Structures are given as structure tokens and as C-alpha cells.
Coordinates of N, CA, C and O in Angstrom, one line a residue:
X70 N 0.8 -1.2 0.0 CA 0.0 0.0 0.0 C 0.9 1.2 0.0 O 1.8 1.4 0.8
X71 N 0.7 2.1 -0.9 CA 1.5 3.3 -1.0 C 0.7 4.5 -0.3 O -0.4 4.8 -0.6
X72 N 1.5 5.1 0.6 CA 0.9 6.2 1.4 C 1.4 7.5 0.7 O 2.6 7.6 0.4
X73 N 0.4 8.4 0.4 CA 0.8 9.6 -0.3 C 1.1 10.7 0.7 O 0.7 10.6 1.9
X74 N 1.7 11.7 0.2 CA 2.0 12.9 1.0 C 0.7 13.5 1.5 O 0.6 14.0 2.6
X75 N -0.3 13.5 0.6 CA -1.6 14.1 1.0 C -2.2 13.3 2.1 O -2.9 13.8 3.0
X76 N -2.1 11.9 2.1 CA -2.6 11.1 3.2 C -2.0 11.5 4.5 O -2.7 11.7 5.5
X77 N -0.7 11.7 4.6 CA 0.0 12.1 5.8 C -0.5 13.5 6.3 O -0.8 13.7 7.4
X78 N -0.6 14.4 5.3 CA -1.1 15.8 5.7 C -2.5 15.7 6.2 O -2.9 16.4 7.2
X79 N -3.4 14.9 5.6 CA -4.8 14.8 6.0 C -4.8 14.2 7.5 O -5.6 14.7 8.3
X80 N -4.1 13.1 7.7 CA -4.1 12.5 9.0 C -3.5 13.5 10.1 O -4.1 13.6 11.2
X81 N -2.5 14.2 9.7 CA -1.9 15.2 10.6 C -2.9 16.3 10.9 O -3.1 16.7 12.1
X82 N -3.7 16.7 10.0 CA -4.7 17.8 10.1 C -5.8 17.3 11.0 O -6.2 17.9 12.0
X83 N -6.3 16.0 10.8 CA -7.3 15.4 11.6 C -6.9 15.2 13.0 O -7.7 15.3 14.0
X84 N -5.6 15.0 13.2 CA -5.0 14.8 14.6 C -4.6 16.1 15.2 O -4.1 16.1 16.3
X85 N -4.8 17.2 14.5 CA -4.4 18.5 15.0 C -2.9 18.6 15.3 O -2.4 19.1 16.3
X86 N -2.1 18.0 14.4 CA -0.6 18.0 14.5 C -0.1 18.9 13.5 O -0.5 18.9 12.3
X87 N 0.9 19.7 13.9 CA 1.6 20.5 12.9 C 2.8 19.7 12.4 O 3.6 19.1 13.1
X88 N 2.9 19.6 11.1 CA 4.0 18.8 10.5 C 4.6 19.5 9.3 O 3.9 20.0 8.4
X89 N 5.9 19.6 9.2 CA 6.6 20.3 8.1 C 6.9 19.3 7.0 O 6.7 18.1 7.2
X90 N 7.4 19.8 5.9 CA 7.6 18.9 4.7 C 8.6 17.8 4.9 O 8.5 16.7 4.4
X91 N 9.7 18.2 5.7 CA 10.7 17.2 6.0 C 10.1 16.0 6.9 O 10.4 14.8 6.6
X92 N 9.3 16.4 7.8 CA 8.6 15.3 8.6 C 7.6 14.5 7.8 O 7.5 13.3 8.0
X93 N 6.9 15.2 6.9 CA 6.0 14.4 6.0 C 6.7 13.3 5.3 O 6.3 12.2 5.2
X94 N 7.9 13.6 4.7 CA 8.6 12.6 4.0 C 9.1 11.5 4.9 O 9.0 10.3 4.5
X95 N 9.5 11.8 6.1 CA 10.0 10.8 7.0 C 8.8 9.9 7.5 O 9.0 8.7 7.5
X96 N 7.7 10.5 7.8 CA 6.6 9.8 8.3 C 6.0 8.9 7.2 O 5.6 7.8 7.4
X97 N 6.0 9.5 6.0 CA 5.5 8.7 4.8 C 6.3 7.5 4.6 O 5.8 6.4 4.4
X98 N 7.6 7.6 4.7 CA 8.5 6.4 4.5 C 8.3 5.4 5.6 O 8.1 4.2 5.3
X99 N 8.2 5.8 6.8 CA 8.0 4.9 7.9 C 6.7 4.2 7.9 O 6.5 3.0 8.1
X100 N 5.6 5.0 7.6 CA 4.3 4.4 7.5 C 4.2 3.4 6.3 O 3.5 2.4 6.4
X101 N 4.8 3.8 5.2 CA 4.8 2.9 4.1 C 5.5 1.5 4.4 O 5.0 0.5 4.1
X102 N 6.6 1.6 5.1 CA 7.3 0.3 5.6 C 6.4 -0.5 6.5 O 6.3 -1.7 6.4
X103 N 5.7 0.2 7.4 CA 4.9 -0.5 8.4 C 3.7 -1.2 7.6 O 3.4 -2.3 7.9
X104 N 3.1 -0.5 6.7 CA 1.9 -1.0 6.0 C 2.3 -2.2 5.1 O 1.6 -3.1 4.9
X105 N 3.5 -2.1 4.5 CA 4.1 -3.2 3.7 C 4.3 -4.4 4.6 O 3.9 -5.6 4.2
X106 N 4.8 -4.2 5.8 CA 5.0 -5.3 6.8 C 3.6 -6.0 7.1 O 3.5 -7.2 7.2
X107 N 2.6 -5.1 7.4 CA 1.3 -5.7 7.7 C 0.7 -6.4 6.5 O 0.1 -7.5 6.7
X108 N 0.9 -5.9 5.3 CA 0.5 -6.7 4.1 C 1.1 -8.0 4.0 O 0.5 -9.0 3.7
X109 N 2.4 -8.1 4.4 CA 3.1 -9.4 4.4 C 2.5 -10.3 5.4 O 2.3 -11.5 5.2
X110 N 2.1 -9.8 6.6 CA 1.4 -10.6 7.6 C 0.1 -11.1 7.1 O -0.3 -12.2 7.4
X111 N -0.6 -10.3 6.3 CA -1.9 -10.7 5.8 C -1.8 -11.9 4.9 O -2.8 -12.7 4.7
X112 N -0.7 -12.1 4.2 CA -0.5 -13.2 3.3 C -0.3 -14.5 4.0 O -0.3 -15.6 3.3
X113 N 0.0 -14.6 5.3 CA 0.2 -15.8 6.0 C -1.1 -16.6 6.2 O -2.1 -16.0 6.6
X114 N -1.1 -17.9 5.9 CA -2.3 -18.7 6.0 C -2.4 -19.1 7.5 O -1.6 -19.8 8.0
X115 N -3.5 -18.6 8.1 CA -3.7 -18.9 9.5 C -5.0 -19.8 9.7 O -5.5 -19.8 10.8
X116 N -5.4 -20.4 8.6 CA -6.7 -21.2 8.7 C -6.6 -22.3 9.7 O -7.6 -22.7 10.4
X117 N -5.4 -22.9 9.9 CA -5.2 -24.0 10.8 C -4.8 -23.6 12.2 O -4.6 -24.4 13.1
X118 N -4.7 -22.3 12.4 CA -4.2 -21.8 13.7 C -5.5 -21.5 14.6 O -6.4 -20.7 14.2
X119 N -5.5 -22.0 15.8 CA -6.6 -21.7 16.7 C -6.4 -20.4 17.3 O -5.3 -20.0 17.8
X120 N -7.5 -19.6 17.4 CA -7.3 -18.2 18.0 C -7.0 -18.3 19.5 O -7.4 -19.3 20.2
X121 N -6.1 -17.4 19.9 CA -5.7 -17.4 21.3 C -5.9 -16.0 21.9 O -5.8 -15.0 21.2
X122 N -6.1 -16.0 23.2 CA -6.1 -14.7 23.9 C -4.7 -14.3 24.2 O -4.3 -13.1 24.1
X123 N -3.9 -15.3 24.7 CA -2.5 -15.0 25.1 C -1.6 -16.1 24.4 O -2.0 -17.2 24.2
X124 N -0.4 -15.7 24.2 CA 0.5 -16.6 23.5 C 1.0 -17.7 24.5 O 1.3 -18.8 24.1
X125 N 1.0 -17.4 25.8 CA 1.5 -18.3 26.8 C 0.3 -18.6 27.8 O -0.5 -17.7 28.0
X126 N 0.2 -19.8 28.3 CA -0.8 -20.0 29.3 C -0.6 -19.2 30.6 O 0.5 -19.1 31.1
X127 N -1.6 -18.5 31.0 CA -1.5 -17.7 32.2 C -2.4 -18.2 33.3 O -3.4 -18.8 33.1
X128 N -2.0 -18.0 34.5 CA -2.8 -18.3 35.7 C -3.0 -17.1 36.4 O -2.4 -16.0 36.2
X129 N -3.8 -17.1 37.4 CA -4.1 -15.9 38.3 C -2.8 -15.5 38.9 O -2.1 -16.2 39.6
X130 N -2.4 -14.2 38.6 CA -1.1 -13.7 39.1 C -1.3 -12.8 40.4 O -0.4 -12.3 40.8
X131 N -2.6 -12.8 40.8 CA -2.8 -12.0 42.0 C -2.4 -12.7 43.3 O -2.5 -13.9 43.3
X132 N -2.0 -12.0 44.3 CA -1.7 -12.7 45.5 C -3.0 -13.1 46.3 O -4.0 -12.5 46.0
X133 N -2.8 -14.0 47.2 CA -4.0 -14.4 47.9 C -4.4 -13.3 48.9 O -3.5 -12.5 49.4
X134 N -5.7 -13.1 49.1 CA -6.2 -12.1 50.1 C -5.8 -12.5 51.5 O -6.0 -13.7 51.9
X135 N -5.2 -11.6 52.2 CA -4.8 -11.8 53.6 C -5.4 -10.7 54.4 O -5.3 -9.5 54.0
X136 N -6.0 -11.1 55.5 CA -6.5 -10.0 56.4 C -5.3 -9.4 57.2 O -4.5 -10.2 57.8
X137 N -5.2 -8.1 57.1 CA -4.1 -7.4 57.8 C -4.7 -6.2 58.5 O -5.7 -5.7 58.0
X138 N -4.1 -5.8 59.6 CA -4.7 -4.6 60.3 C -4.4 -3.4 59.4 O -3.4 -3.3 58.7
X139 N -5.4 -2.5 59.4 CA -5.2 -1.3 58.6 C -4.9 -0.1 59.6 O -4.8 -0.3 60.8
X140 N -4.7 1.0 59.0 CA -4.4 2.2 59.8 C -5.6 2.6 60.7 O -6.7 2.5 60.2
X141 N -5.3 3.0 61.9 CA -6.4 3.5 62.6 C -6.7 4.9 62.1 O -6.0 5.5 61.4
X142 N -7.9 5.4 62.5 CA -8.4 6.7 61.9 C -7.4 7.8 62.2 O -7.1 8.7 61.4
X143 N -6.9 7.9 63.4 CA -5.9 9.0 63.8 C -4.7 9.0 63.0 O -4.2 10.0 62.5
X144 N -4.1 7.8 62.7 CA -2.9 7.7 61.9 C -3.2 8.1 60.5 O -2.4 8.7 59.8
X145 N -4.4 7.7 59.9 CA -4.7 8.0 58.5 C -4.9 9.5 58.4 O -4.5 10.1 57.4
X146 N -5.5 10.2 59.4 CA -5.7 11.6 59.3 C -4.6 12.5 59.8 O -4.6 13.7 59.7
X147 N -3.5 11.8 60.3 CA -2.5 12.6 61.0 C -1.8 13.6 60.1 O -1.4 14.7 60.6
X148 N -1.7 13.4 58.8 CA -1.0 14.4 57.9 C -2.0 15.1 57.0 O -1.6 15.8 56.1
X149 N -3.3 14.9 57.2 CA -4.3 15.6 56.4 C -4.3 17.1 56.6 O -4.3 17.5 57.8
X150 N -4.3 17.9 55.6 CA -4.2 19.3 55.7 C -5.5 19.8 56.4 O -5.5 20.8 57.1
X151 N -6.7 19.2 56.0 CA -8.0 19.6 56.6 C -8.7 18.3 57.0 O -8.7 17.3 56.3
X152 N -9.3 18.4 58.2 CA -10.1 17.2 58.7 C -11.2 17.8 59.5 O -11.1 18.9 60.1
X153 N -12.3 17.0 59.5 CA -13.5 17.5 60.3 C -14.3 16.2 60.7 O -14.6 15.4 59.9
X154 N -14.6 16.1 62.0 CA -15.4 15.1 62.6 C -14.8 13.7 62.2 O -15.6 12.8 61.9
X155 N -13.5 13.5 62.1 CA -12.9 12.2 61.9 C -12.8 11.9 60.4 O -12.6 10.7 60.0
X156 N -13.0 12.8 59.5 CA -13.0 12.6 58.1 C -12.1 13.6 57.4 O -11.8 14.7 57.9
X157 N -11.6 13.2 56.2 CA -10.8 14.2 55.4 C -11.8 15.3 54.9 O -12.9 15.0 54.5
X158 N -11.4 16.5 55.0 CA -12.2 17.6 54.5 C -11.6 18.1 53.2 O -10.4 18.4 53.1
X159 N -12.4 18.1 52.1 CA -11.9 18.5 50.8 C -12.8 19.6 50.3 O -14.0 19.8 50.7
X160 N -12.3 20.4 49.3 CA -13.1 21.5 48.7 C -14.3 20.9 48.0 O -14.3 19.9 47.4
X161 N -15.4 21.7 48.0 CA -16.6 21.3 47.3 C -16.3 21.3 45.8 O -15.7 22.2 45.3
X162 N -16.8 20.2 45.1 CA -16.5 20.1 43.7 C -17.8 20.2 42.9 O -17.8 20.3 41.7
X163 N -19.0 20.1 43.6 CA -20.3 20.1 42.9 C -21.0 21.4 43.3 O -20.9 21.9 44.4
X164 N -21.7 22.0 42.3 CA -22.5 23.2 42.6 C -23.8 22.8 43.2 O -24.3 21.7 43.0
X165 N -24.3 23.6 44.0 CA -25.7 23.3 44.6 C -26.8 23.9 43.8 O -26.6 24.7 43.0

């Protein structure tokens, strides 16, 4: 697939990117190489290949849940710039 200079300028405009003529030529060459590579991949026969989500088998990688003591309220609020009635006080973000 041949990418034209106009294609690059159009995509840059749609993306709100400023691009000069030297960059257009560089991007055009790189995008052309990339699309040629993708075309080569398209020619590979994958009819006998079963679709997979991951290339390697994965298991649950999360750690087991363990009950641990948490911070008490005083420790959690100890460095809070503003606090009120045992809670963090923050600026209002919603209008009434």
C-alpha cells in the first residue's frame, strides 16, 4: 500500500498535529514500511491456527487475600491538611 504525501497531511490535520515537509517525507517512508509489513502478515495462512487470547498459558497472578490490620483513623488523618469530625475535608466540587 502506497501512502501519499496528501494522506500524511490529512491525518496530521485530523489529529491536530503541525507537520513540516521534512517530517512528512519521514513519516511517509516509515508508514509505508509499516503497512508493507502488515500486508506481508496478511498473506500468511492462519486457517489451521486456533485463535488465542494469550501466547502463553496464564494463571491468576494476584496474591492471595490476607487479612491485615489497617491504619487507625488517627494515623490516617495525621497528615491531612484539613479534617472534620474524623473525616478528610476537601473543597466542594459540585455546585448546589
